[in-house]
Amino acid sequence: LLSILLLFFSFASNAQTWKSVPRIDTTLTPIYRFKKPWNQFEFNPYTNNLWFISDNGVSIMETDGNFKVIQDNGELGNLMTGIKLTFAFTPNRVYYASWYESLWAFDNYVSVPILSGLVSYSDMSFNEDTLYIVASGLKKYTENGGLETTNIYQSKVVAKDSFLYFHDVGSSNQVGYYYDTNVLDFSYITSDPLYLWGPLNDIKFSNQTDTLFIAGENGISLAYNYFTVANITPSNTTNMPSSNVLEIDFGANDTLWAVFG
């Protein structure tokens, strides 16, 4: 059973605690099913709408509590289990991609074709007006600059400002970083005592800072400037239901949400 939980930070008392969010009625919405390595819930950081995503449908919880349900009715094409449906957000548009090897914009819930030929698509992340697409190597799509193909081959990549982190899902329990993408130099975060070793599930940047959050079976590590600076575990926080954090994301006000196993 998976639970979606909300993490509050109280800076005045330097305390932090987890609070469970009641399970929503899923009779009219896609059933949440976690499948690595693609995410199954995403915040739009510009509207604070929460998107629950499965391969067979999407449900958007808007800030007023209402739901927009998008299922197999043509709005997103032919949805089926295993298509790796993934969403990304910029200040101007919503995008999605899937194993159909194409990238679409989703303007006012209407699909608009953007790119085709994304062979072996597996994941997508976003940073301001740039999408990072994993499809036969890392591709960068910028709204004003078009598509750029790199020689970086990683299964999960997140970027913000000058930072580019990666995680080889399923083949490594480490997070690495590129410090010169022109010559493909990279290193792993391995020596910091606050790094939580063990199987990893997700990596995400905070919306309002350059801090990277690394979620895994032993909790969440926080990294900045290629150093691990803190961690969140059941031993140093309140009401954390498990150390096994399957997925994380951030709301518009940088509140951390997580799915636990």
Backbone as a ProteinNet text record, in pm:
[ID]
protein_1_A
[PRIMARY]
LLSILLLFFSFASNAQTWKSVPRIDTTLTPIYRFKKPWNQFEFNPYTNNLWFISDNGVSIMETDGNFKVIQDNGELGNLMTGIKLTFAFTPNRVYYASWYESLWAFDNYVSVPILSGLVSYSDMSFNEDTLYIVASGLKKYTENGGLETTNIYQSKVVAKDSFLYFHDVGSSNQVGYYYDTNVLDFSYITSDPLYLWGPLNDIKFSNQTDTLFIAGENGISLAYNYFTVANITPSNTTNMPSSNVLEIDFGANDTLWAVFG
[TERTIARY]
85.7	0	88.6	61.3	138.6	61	133	71.3	138.8	61.6	117.3	118.4	234.9	248.8	313	287.1	332	430.7	543.4	646.9	645.4	625.7	629.2	763	823.6	946	913.7	945.6	927.2	1064.5	1101.8	1236.7	1256.5	1148.8	1162.9	1212.3	1161.3	1200.8	1300.3	1336.7	1427	1373.3	1240.6	1175.7	1111.2	1090.3	1023.4	937.2	825.8	735.3	661.6	619.5	541.5	393.9	308.8	165	100.6	19.3	-46.4	-162.8	-178.5	-291.9	-393.1	-522.7	-621.3	-625.3	-649.8	-657.7	-775.7	-749.8	-856.7	-945.2	-1065.3	-1156.5	-1107.1	-1070.6	-1013.4	-1114.2	-1243.1	-1340.8	-1352.2	-1323.7	-1333.3	-1197.6	-1090.7	-957.6	-867.4	-760.2	-667.7	-610.3	-599.7	-542.1	-392.2	-343	-200.6	-123.6	-27.3	57.4	200.4	288.4	427.8	503.2	569.3	652.1	781.1	892.7	1020.1	1050.9	1128.1	1186.9	1108.6	987.9	916.9	821.3	805	726	578.3	504.4	360.7	282.7	349	279.7	375.6	320.2	401.3	323.8	392.2	336.9	372.2	276.3	309.9	353.3	482.2	529.6	480.1	421.4	375.6	227.7	151.1	9.2	-23.3	66.9	49.6	-57.6	-98.8	-186.7	-106.2	-170.8	-105.8	-157	-65.4	-99.9	-72.2	-177.3	-163.4	-161.5	-54.8	-29.7	-18.6	-95.4	-71.6	-68.8	-25.1	-20.3	-158.7	-262.5	-398	-482.5	-426	-502.5	-430.3	-482.9	-425.9	-539.4	-514.2	-609.7	-537.8	-589.2	-527.3	-609.7	-548	-614.3	-577	-674.7	-649.9	-648.2	-603.1	-584.2	-714.7	-827.9	-956.9	-1012.2	-936	-978	-1053.6	-1088.4	-1158.8	-1062.1	-1117.4	-1036.9	-1074	-971.2	-986.8	-935.3	-1022.7	-986.6	-967.7	-851.2	-819.7	-789.1	-879.8	-858.7	-853.3	-873.7	-849.4	-960.1	-966.3	-1072.3	-1018	-892.3	-835.9	-755.7	-771.1	-697.4	-547.5	-506.8	-365.3	-330.3	-413.2	-387.6	-432.7	-378.9	-417.3	-335.3	-395.3	-324.4	-331.2	-217.6	-213.6	-98.4	-105.7	-2.3	133	233.5	369.8	417.7	337.4	379.9	471.4	494.7	587.9	543.7	418.3	363.1	425.5	485.1	557.6	521.9	508.7	474.3	586.3	596.1	693	628	680.7	614.7	717.4	679.3	756.7	664.8	715.1	626.8	514.8	535	438.8	353.5	403.3	334.9	347.1	258.3	266.5	307.3	398.4	445.2	425.1	415.5	418.2	486.3	537.8	602	569.6	588.5	563.1	644.4	625.4	701.7	665.7	563.9	530.7	637.5	742.7	862	834.1	744.6	713.1	694	711.9	689.4	574.2	479.8	366.5	360.4	306.8	257.9	112.4	64.2	-71.9	-139.5	-166.1	-219.5	-369.3	-409.4	-551.3	-609.6	-529.3	-568.6	-591.1	-529.4	-535	-392.5	-370.6	-237.6	-191.4	-65.2	-3.4	130.5	152.4	280.6	397.3	509.2	629.4	747.3	780.3	895	855.8	919.8	905.7	1045	1050.4	1178.7	1254.4	1184.2	1251.6	1267.1	1363.5	1380.7	1425.3	1366.5	1400.2	1374	1264	1229.7	1211.3	1264.5	1246.8	1217.2	1253.5	1231.4	1243.9	1187.9	1195	1191.7	1273.7	1270.3	1273.1	1254.4	1241.2	1309.6	1351.3	1416.5	1386.3	1296.4	1253.3	1200	1262.3	1207.3	1275.9	1349.5	1425.3	1377	1357.2	1324.6	1448.8	1471.3	1579.3	1514.2	1537.2	1466.8	1566.9	1540.1	1625.6	1567.2	1633.3	1588.9	1708.9	1769	1892.8	1995.8	2023.2	2110.7	2028.9	2091.6	2021.7	2000.5	1876.1	1841.9	1789.2	1827.7	1780.2	1688.3	1566.6	1473.9	1444.7	1481.3	1455.6	1349.9	1253.3	1138.8	1180.6	1284.5	1328.3	1448.1	1503.2	1625	1617	1507.2	1492.8	1564.6	1601.4	1653.2	1804.4	1868.9	2013.2	2037.9	2112.5	2143.6	2283.1	2296.5	2425.3	2471.8	2592.2	2645.8	2640.7	2552.5	2536.4	2433.5	2470	2380.7	2357.6	2248.6	2209.5	2058.4	2009.1	1867.2	1781.3	1842.7	1768.2	1857.9	1815.6	1896.4	1809.3	1860.1	1791.7	1892.5	1843.6	1932.6	1869.4	1955.3	1910.9	2030.8	2013	2123	2245.9	2358.3	2479.2	2495.6	2398.2	2410.8	2343	2408.5	2350.6	2384.1	2283.8	2300.3	2238.9	2285.5	2226.2	2223.5	2137.2	2126.8	2097.7	2185.6	2161.9	2064.2	1936.6	1834.1	1857.4	1861.1	1872.8	2014.7	2113.7	2250.1	2348.6	2303.8	2396.7	2319	2377.6	2318	2380.4	2435.1	2499.9	2437.9	2447.5	2412.9	2542.6	2550.8	2669.7	2638.2	2741.5	2723	2823.4	2782.7	2871	2928.5	3060.9	3121.8	3181.7	3182.6	3220.7	3152.6	3033.5	2958.9	3021.6	3111.6	3175.8	3266.9	3329.3	3416.2	3361.6	3236.9	3165.5	3234.6	3301.6	3361.3	3252.1	3256.8	3160	3222.4	3161.8	3204.6	3081.1	3101.6	2994.4	3007.6	2892.7	2894	2913.9	3031.5	3062.1	3117.5	3180.2	3259.2	3190.1	3080.4	3018.7	2951.2	2977.4	2919.7	2768.3	2707.5	2562.8	2490.6	2564.3	2500.9	2444.8	2317.2	2250.9	2269.4	2360.2	2385.4	2266.8	2248.3	2140.8	2068.9	1976.5	1901.4	1831.1	1840.9	1784.2	1658.3	1566.1	1440.1	1414.6	1458	1420.8	1519.1	1538.3	1617.1	1540	1532.3	1458.8	1524.5	1522.6	1564.4	1447.4	1477.5	1382.1	1351.2	1227.9	1188.3	1260.4	1281	1326.6	1474.6	1544.8	1687.3	1757.8	1890.7	1968.7	2002	1921.4	1943.3	1880.4	1957.2	1909	1863.7	1746.6	1694.5	1704.6	1766.9	1793.3	1714.2	1611.9	1523.6	1562.4	1564.2	1598.6	1540.5	1587.1	1532.6	1568	1672.2	1716.5	1682.8	1600.5	1562	1595.7	1612.8	1638.2	1768.9	1860.9	1984.5	1966.4	2024	2020.5	2161.3	2175.8	2307.6	2306.5	2419.1	2436.5	2581.3	2598.7	2733.4	2817.4	2751.9	2814.8	2861.5	2807.1	2834.3	2702.2	2696.5	2579.1	2586	2481.5	2485.6	2391.1	2295	2199.5	2123.8	2043.8	1953.7	1827.1	1723.9	1595.4	1565.3	1555.4	1528.1	1428.6	1371.9	1282.5	1348.1	1481.6	1550.9	1568.4	1550.8	1570.7	1450.7	1336.5	1214.6	1096.3	979.5	861.3	758.6	700	590.3	629.4	756.1	797.1	762.3	672.2	617.3	714	817.1	910.8	1034.6	1146.7	1268	1269.7	1181.7	1181.8	1097.3	1162.6	1095.4	1100.3	983.5	976.5	981.5	920.2	911.8	892.3	946.1	935	902.2	840.7	818.6	790.7	789.4	775.7	660.1	579.6	475.9	535.9	448	495.9	564.9	524	585.8	701	748.1	860.9	830.1	704.3	669.8	698.8	762.5	804	693	659.6	566	641.6	595.1	666.3	569.4	608.8	538.6	629.4	571.7	648.4	606.6	702.9	675.3	652.7
-119.3	0	123.3	217.4	339.8	453.5	544.4	661.1	786	893	1021.5	1107.9	1163.6	1236.7	1371.7	1462.8	1601.1	1632.9	1695.3	1729.5	1879.3	1917.9	2058.5	2089.1	2201.2	2246.3	2367.9	2361.1	2475	2532.1	2638.9	2693.4	2760	2809.6	2877.3	2782.1	2660.9	2564.6	2462	2475.9	2380.9	2239.7	2227.3	2096.8	2064	1936.9	1893.9	1773.3	1761.8	1651.4	1613.1	1488.1	1439.1	1438.9	1472.9	1468.3	1393.5	1292.1	1213.7	1290.8	1278	1334.2	1222.6	1243.2	1135.8	1085.5	957.5	897	955.2	994	1052.1	942.1	978	885.2	858.4	733.5	702.1	636.4	639.3	571.5	637.2	767.8	837.1	885.6	843.4	889	768.6	785	673.1	624.2	494.3	436	462.6	511.8	542	411.1	394.9	275.6	319.1	292.8	334.3	232.5	279.9	192.9	266.1	223.7	285.2	263.9	354.3	472.2	600.2	592.5	716	752.3	881.5	930.5	909.7	902.1	883.1	995.3	1093.1	1216.3	1333.5	1444	1562.4	1687.8	1782.5	1915.8	2001.5	2080	2190.4	2305.7	2338.5	2437.1	2578.7	2599.9	2734.6	2756	2647.4	2658.4	2590.7	2504.6	2423.8	2316.7	2286.8	2172.7	2044	1940.6	1812.5	1710.8	1653.6	1559.5	1417	1333.1	1190.2	1118.7	1044.4	992.5	840.3	774.5	633.3	619	504.7	486.1	486.5	461.8	450.9	575.2	679	800.2	896.6	1018.7	1125.1	1195.1	1230.9	1309.1	1429.7	1549.6	1672.6	1729.9	1738.3	1802	1949.7	2035.3	2178.3	2239.4	2362.4	2423.5	2444.6	2443.2	2456	2321.7	2212.8	2079.4	2002.3	2066	1996.5	1913	1807.1	1717.9	1731.1	1729.2	1713.6	1574.7	1488	1349.6	1331	1277.5	1253.1	1104.3	1032.2	889.4	856.4	734.1	689.4	737.7	869.8	926.4	1011.7	993.6	1063.6	1187.3	1243	1365.5	1342.4	1222.9	1188.3	1073	1046.6	934.8	803.6	695.6	561.7	522.5	531.7	502.6	354.3	300.5	159.6	137.2	28.2	-3	-20	47.1	31.5	138.9	246.3	345.9	452.4	447.4	540	685.6	712.4	847.1	939.3	1049.8	1141.2	1284.8	1370.5	1510.8	1600.7	1719.2	1820.7	1957.6	2056.5	2186.5	2298.4	2399.3	2522.3	2637.4	2759.2	2870.8	2892.8	2845.7	2875.7	2757.9	2634	2519.8	2396.7	2300.2	2165.2	2073.6	1980	1886.1	1742.9	1650.7	1509.7	1429.5	1313.3	1221.3	1079.7	984.6	844.1	759.3	629.5	540.1	555.9	636.7	660.6	745.2	778.2	842.2	982.7	1053.1	1190	1275	1405.4	1503	1592.7	1612	1698.3	1810.2	1924.7	2021.7	1986.6	2031.6	1998.6	2128.3	2213.9	2347.7	2340.4	2381.6	2377.2	2238	2135.9	1995.7	1950.5	2016.9	1977.8	1948.5	1832.2	1790.1	1866.8	1911.5	1982.8	1915.1	1855.5	1786.8	1884.4	1842.9	1925.8	1857.5	1734.1	1661.8	1517.4	1457.9	1314.5	1252.2	1120.9	1053.5	1040	1040.3	1019.5	868.8	808.6	664	619.6	509.2	451.1	549.8	623.2	719.4	648.3	709.2	648.1	748.1	877.6	969.6	1112.9	1207.2	1348.5	1429.5	1533.4	1627.6	1768.6	1868.7	2004.6	2103.3	2214.7	2322.4	2452	2533.3	2658	2629.8	2685.1	2667.1	2553.7	2467.2	2360.3	2223.8	2131.2	1992.4	1907.1	1812.3	1715	1579.6	1526.5	1407.9	1294.7	1181.3	1064.2	975.9	972.1	892.9	871.3	752	723.4	832.9	860.4	970.3	1087.9	1174.6	1289.6	1396.8	1445.2	1552.9	1671.9	1791.7	1915.8	1986.8	2014.1	2090.2	2221.9	2332.5	2466	2533.2	2596.9	2650.7	2751.7	2827.3	2926.7	2881.1	2762.4	2720.1	2586.8	2514.9	2386.8	2273.9	2171.4	2046.2	2037.9	1992.8	1968.6	1827.1	1747.9	1610.1	1605	1534.8	1520.3	1375.2	1349.3	1213.2	1157.7	1212.4	1164.3	1052.3	938	822.2	783.3	831.9	798.3	774.4	696.1	662.9	764.2	848.2	949.7	1071.6	1187.8	1309.2	1424	1505	1627.2	1740.9	1860.6	1974.6	2098.9	2186.6	2317.5	2410.9	2530	2626	2556.3	2555.7	2494.2	2349	2293.3	2158.3	2057.2	1944.8	1835.1	1704.5	1647.6	1522.7	1407.8	1285	1168.4	1051.4	955.8	831.3	721.3	622	507.1	413.3	426.7	349.5	200.6	124.6	-20.1	-71.9	14	-35.2	24.1	121.9	185.4	242.1	235.8	297.6	433.2	496.4	625.2	729.5	853.7	966.7	1030.8	1063.9	1127.4	1264.8	1336.4	1470.1	1492.4	1571.5	1613.2	1749.5	1762.2	1892.5	1951.3	1874.9	1929.3	1844.4	1885.7	1804.4	1806	1900.2	1903.7	1783.6	1736.8	1620.1	1501.2	1515.2	1407.1	1361.1	1453.6	1419.8	1414.7	1311.6	1304.4	1235.1	1255.2	1191	1148.4	1058.4	1014.9	1081.3	1101.3	1142.2	1015.5	998.1	871.2	886.4	999.2	1007.1	1082.6	1152	1234.4	1148.1	1173.2	1088.9	1100.1	1207.5	1222.5	1160	1105.4	1037	903.2	878	755.2	647.4	555.8	447.5	353.2	290.7	194.1	216.4	127.8	141.9	277	341.5	473.9	464.3	558	557.5	683.6	801.8	925.2	1035.6	1130.3	1250.1	1369.5	1476.3	1595.8	1719	1829.1	1957.1	2024	2093.1	2184.6	2295.1	2347.8	2452.2	2584.1	2620.5	2754.8	2763.1	2648.7	2648.3	2555.4	2547.7	2454.3	2327.2	2294.7	2174.1	2053.4	1945.5	1820.6	1727.2	1665.4	1567.8	1430	1335.8	1201.1	1103.2	1041	951.8	806.1	728.3	587.7	506.3	384.8	293.4	335.2	416.8	455	598.7	664.7	801.9	895.5	1023.6	1126.9	1197.6	1201.3	1279.1	1412.5	1518.6	1651.6	1687.9	1727.9	1760.1	1901.1	1969.9	2102.6	2117.4	2168.5	2191.5	2064.4	1950.6	1820	1763.7	1815.8	1760.7	1730.4	1619.5	1587.6	1666.9	1743.1	1836	1797.4	1707	1668.7	1546.1	1488.6	1381	1383	1317.1	1305.6	1158	1111.4	971.3	964.7	846.8	835.5	870.2	863.7	890.7	1039.2	1126.7	1269.4	1354.9	1291.5	1365.4	1297.5	1358.9	1310.5	1255.1	1140.5	1079.1	1031.9	1012.1	955.7	807.2	762.3	626.3	516.5	548.9	447.5	518.3	447.8	505.1	487.9	402.8	371.9	473.9	570.1	678.2	646.5	621.2	577.2	691.7	805.3	915.7	1045.8	1156.2	1287.1	1392.3	1500.5	1616.7	1736.2	1857.7	1981.1	2063.7	2118.2	2212.5	2349	2442.7	2575.7	2647.9	2619.8	2685.9	2604	2504.8	2419	2321.7	2293.8	2187	2052.8	1964.2	1835.5	1731.5	1663.8	1552.5	1424.9	1312.7	1186.4	1070.4	963.9	836.6	736.6	662.4	566.1	423.2	331.4	189.8	125.1
0	0	0	-88.5	-96.8	-33.8	30.4	90.7	39	18.8	-18.5	105.9	139.8	264.1	239.5	332.2	318.3	429	394.4	491.3	517.2	644.2	682.9	749.3	716.2	782.1	867.9	995.5	1084.9	1116.6	1047.2	1063	1198.2	1257.5	1385.7	1493.7	1493	1595.8	1543.1	1412.9	1350	1357.5	1352.3	1360.7	1228	1205.1	1083.5	1116.2	1047.2	1075.4	948.3	940.7	828	865.3	770.9	791.4	675.8	706.2	602.9	542.8	412.1	341.4	320	354.3	338.2	194.6	180.8	48.5	-28.3	-153.9	-233.1	-290	-328	-391.5	-533.1	-561.5	-691.4	-784.6	-749.9	-834.6	-970.7	-981.2	-1108.7	-1157.2	-1090.4	-1127.3	-1149.3	-1225.7	-1246.9	-1114.6	-1101.3	-980.2	-980.5	-868.9	-856.6	-847.8	-939	-936.6	-962.1	-867.4	-882.2	-966.6	-1070.8	-1153.9	-1186.7	-1131.2	-1164.1	-1311.7	-1378.6	-1318.1	-1344.8	-1402.8	-1435.7	-1323.9	-1301.7	-1189.7	-1212.6	-1103.5	-1112	-1044.9	-988.2	-951.7	-970.3	-1015.5	-1044.3	-1006.6	-943.1	-925.2	-1046.4	-1092	-1179.9	-1089.7	-1085.6	-987.9	-1016	-1132.8	-1168	-1136.5	-1124.7	-1089.7	-957.3	-909.9	-789.8	-806	-928.4	-952.7	-936.3	-883.2	-858.2	-959.9	-1036.1	-1142	-1095.8	-1090.5	-1062.7	-1197.7	-1224.1	-1358.2	-1354.7	-1439.3	-1468.6	-1618.8	-1668.7	-1813	-1875.6	-1795.5	-1848.3	-1823.8	-1765.7	-1743.3	-1651.4	-1645	-1563.6	-1490.2	-1363.9	-1287.2	-1230.4	-1258.8	-1211.4	-1097.3	-978.4	-865	-866.9	-894.9	-903	-763.3	-752.7	-621.1	-545.7	-616	-547.9	-503.5	-526.6	-484.8	-590.4	-701.9	-808.8	-891.6	-956.1	-1037.7	-1184.5	-1269.5	-1413	-1446.1	-1498.3	-1525.7	-1675.3	-1713.2	-1853.1	-1867	-1931.2	-1948.9	-2097.9	-2132.8	-2269.2	-2363	-2383.3	-2466.2	-2580.2	-2613.1	-2727.2	-2692.9	-2573.5	-2540.5	-2534.8	-2492.2	-2483.3	-2576	-2674.8	-2763.9	-2701.8	-2750.4	-2706.5	-2584.7	-2467.3	-2342.8	-2312.6	-2266.4	-2230	-2133.2	-2058.1	-1960.4	-2028.4	-1973.1	-2021.6	-2116.2	-2139.4	-2237.3	-2176.7	-2044.6	-1979.4	-1995.8	-1970.4	-1985.2	-1881.1	-1925.5	-1839.1	-1874.6	-1770.8	-1790.8	-1741	-1801.8	-1760.5	-1776.7	-1703.7	-1697.3	-1713.8	-1790.6	-1800.2	-1760.6	-1748.6	-1714.1	-1815.9	-1940.3	-2045.3	-2088.9	-2070.3	-2129.6	-2041.6	-2071.5	-2017.5	-2132.7	-2105.6	-2207.5	-2158.7	-2255.5	-2218.3	-2328.5	-2288.7	-2382.5	-2338	-2429.6	-2398.7	-2494.6	-2488.1	-2574.3	-2721.5	-2750.9	-2891.2	-2960	-2889.3	-2945.7	-2996.1	-2927.4	-2965.5	-2840.1	-2859.2	-2753.2	-2796.4	-2703.3	-2728.5	-2624.5	-2663.2	-2565.7	-2535.6	-2420.6	-2378	-2336.3	-2435.4	-2411	-2383.8	-2262.3	-2224.3	-2245.7	-2212.6	-2221.6	-2365.2	-2461.8	-2602.2	-2648.8	-2713.8	-2756.6	-2879.3	-2874.9	-2986.7	-3015	-3133.7	-3161.3	-3163.5	-3099.1	-3092	-3160	-3117.5	-3171.2	-3197.4	-3295.9	-3319.8	-3323.1	-3323.1	-3334.1	-3203.9	-3088.5	-2959.9	-2936.2	-3002.8	-2999.1	-2859.8	-2811.6	-2680.6	-2567.8	-2577	-2471.5	-2338.2	-2228.2	-2095.8	-1985.3	-2000.5	-1889.3	-1938.7	-1856.7	-1890.2	-1761.9	-1753.7	-1642.3	-1699.7	-1613.7	-1664.8	-1572.8	-1631	-1558.4	-1631.1	-1573.4	-1635.6	-1776.4	-1882.5	-2016.7	-2092.7	-2021.9	-2085.6	-2037.6	-2131.7	-2100.7	-2122.6	-2032.2	-2045.6	-2071.6	-2192.1	-2239.2	-2256	-2190.4	-2202.6	-2312.7	-2426.9	-2541.7	-2632.3	-2623	-2697.3	-2674	-2549.1	-2511.1	-2462.6	-2386.9	-2329.7	-2435.5	-2443.8	-2536.1	-2457.5	-2499.5	-2438.4	-2536.9	-2491.5	-2574.8	-2505	-2568.6	-2516	-2601.9	-2537	-2610.6	-2717.2	-2691.4	-2789.5	-2871.7	-2837.8	-2905.7	-2974.9	-2959.2	-3026.9	-2956.5	-3032.1	-2979.3	-2992.5	-2885.3	-2884.7	-2833.8	-2908.7	-2870.4	-2809.5	-2697.7	-2630.6	-2640.8	-2593.2	-2586.4	-2444.6	-2362.4	-2225.9	-2225.2	-2168.4	-2164	-2018.1	-1962.2	-1825.9	-1826.7	-1731.8	-1733.2	-1658.6	-1576.7	-1502.6	-1488.2	-1539.6	-1533.8	-1487.7	-1393.7	-1351.1	-1355.4	-1389.6	-1405.4	-1344.9	-1296	-1250	-1247.8	-1307.5	-1317.1	-1376.1	-1305.2	-1360	-1316.3	-1242.8	-1188.6	-1280.4	-1305.6	-1381.2	-1308.6	-1243.9	-1170.2	-1248.9	-1220.9	-1285.4	-1188.2	-1219.4	-1144.4	-1243.7	-1248.6	-1335.1	-1264.7	-1295.4	-1226.8	-1251.4	-1141.6	-1151.4	-1162.1	-1186.7	-1204.1	-1104.8	-1024.9	-931.7	-814.5	-695.8	-578.4	-550.4	-653.4	-636.2	-728.8	-684.8	-769.6	-815.1	-942.5	-996.4	-1051.5	-1091.7	-1146.9	-1259.6	-1356.8	-1464.8	-1431.2	-1440	-1415.9	-1543.2	-1651.3	-1781	-1887.5	-1928.5	-2024.1	-2162.7	-2188.7	-2320.7	-2342.6	-2234.1	-2246.8	-2167.8	-2121.8	-2053.8	-1926	-1856.6	-1727.7	-1621.5	-1537.1	-1428.1	-1307.6	-1193.7	-1069.3	-991.8	-895.5	-807.8	-670.9	-605	-464.3	-382.3	-326.3	-259.3	-118.4	-89.1	33.7	147	120.1	224.1	330.2	457.6	563.4	574.5	523.8	532.6	413.5	320.1	207	253.8	223.2	266.9	160.7	186.4	92.6	87.8	-25.5	-42.2	-173.7	-207.6	-333.6	-342.9	-459.5	-480.5	-566.5	-544.6	-617.6	-698.4	-649.7	-717.8	-681	-773.1	-746	-800.3	-720.6	-761	-700.5	-774.9	-720	-648.7	-540.6	-480.8	-581.4	-575.6	-670.5	-646.4	-521.2	-487.5	-451.4	-452.9	-422.6	-521.1	-509.9	-591.1	-513.6	-413.9	-334.1	-402.7	-413.5	-471.9	-360.1	-375.6	-281.1	-345	-273.9	-324	-237.4	-294.4	-219.3	-242.4	-134.3	-146	-32.8	-20.3	80.7	222.8	240.2	374.3	410.7	328.8	359.4	244.2	276.8	177.1	210.5	114	127.4	56.6	113.5	53.6	8.9	-117.4	-171.4	-228.1	-213.8	-272	-317	-436.8	-490.6	-485	-516.3	-526	-391.8	-282	-149.8	-80	-7.6	72.9	202.7	233.3	346.3	459.4	435.7	540.9	492.7	582.5	541.2	626.1	577.6	646.7	662.3	787.1	817.1	932.5	960.8	1076.2	1208.8	1214.6	1340.8	1369.2	1267.5	1293.1	1253.9	1233.6	1201.8	1270.2	1261.5	1332.4	1234.1	1269.5	1194.5	1055.7	1030.3	902	902.6	815.7	829.2	791.6	712.3	665.9	615.5	617.2	558.1	406.8	354.3	211.4	136.5	72.2	1	-148.3	-207.3	-345.7	-445	-409.3	-503.7	-427.7	-479.9	-416.4	-521.3	-475.1	-560.2	-470	-529.7	-454	-508.1	-415.3	-452.7	-481.4	-521.7	-561.3	-446.5	-323.1	-207.5	-150	-226.5	-190.4	-77.9	-52.3	40.6	-25.1	49.6	-3.5	14.6	-96.4	-94.1	-124.9	-70.5	-91.6	-92	-163.5	-161.6	-92.6	4	82.4	47.1	58.7	40.1	175.7
[MASK]
+++++++++++++++++++++++++++++++++++++++++++++++++++++++++++++++++++++++++++++++++++++++++++++++++++++++++++++++++++++++++++++++++++++++++++++++++++++++++++++++++++++++++++++++++++++++++++++++++++++++++++++++++++++++++++++++++++++++++++++++++++++++++++++++++++++

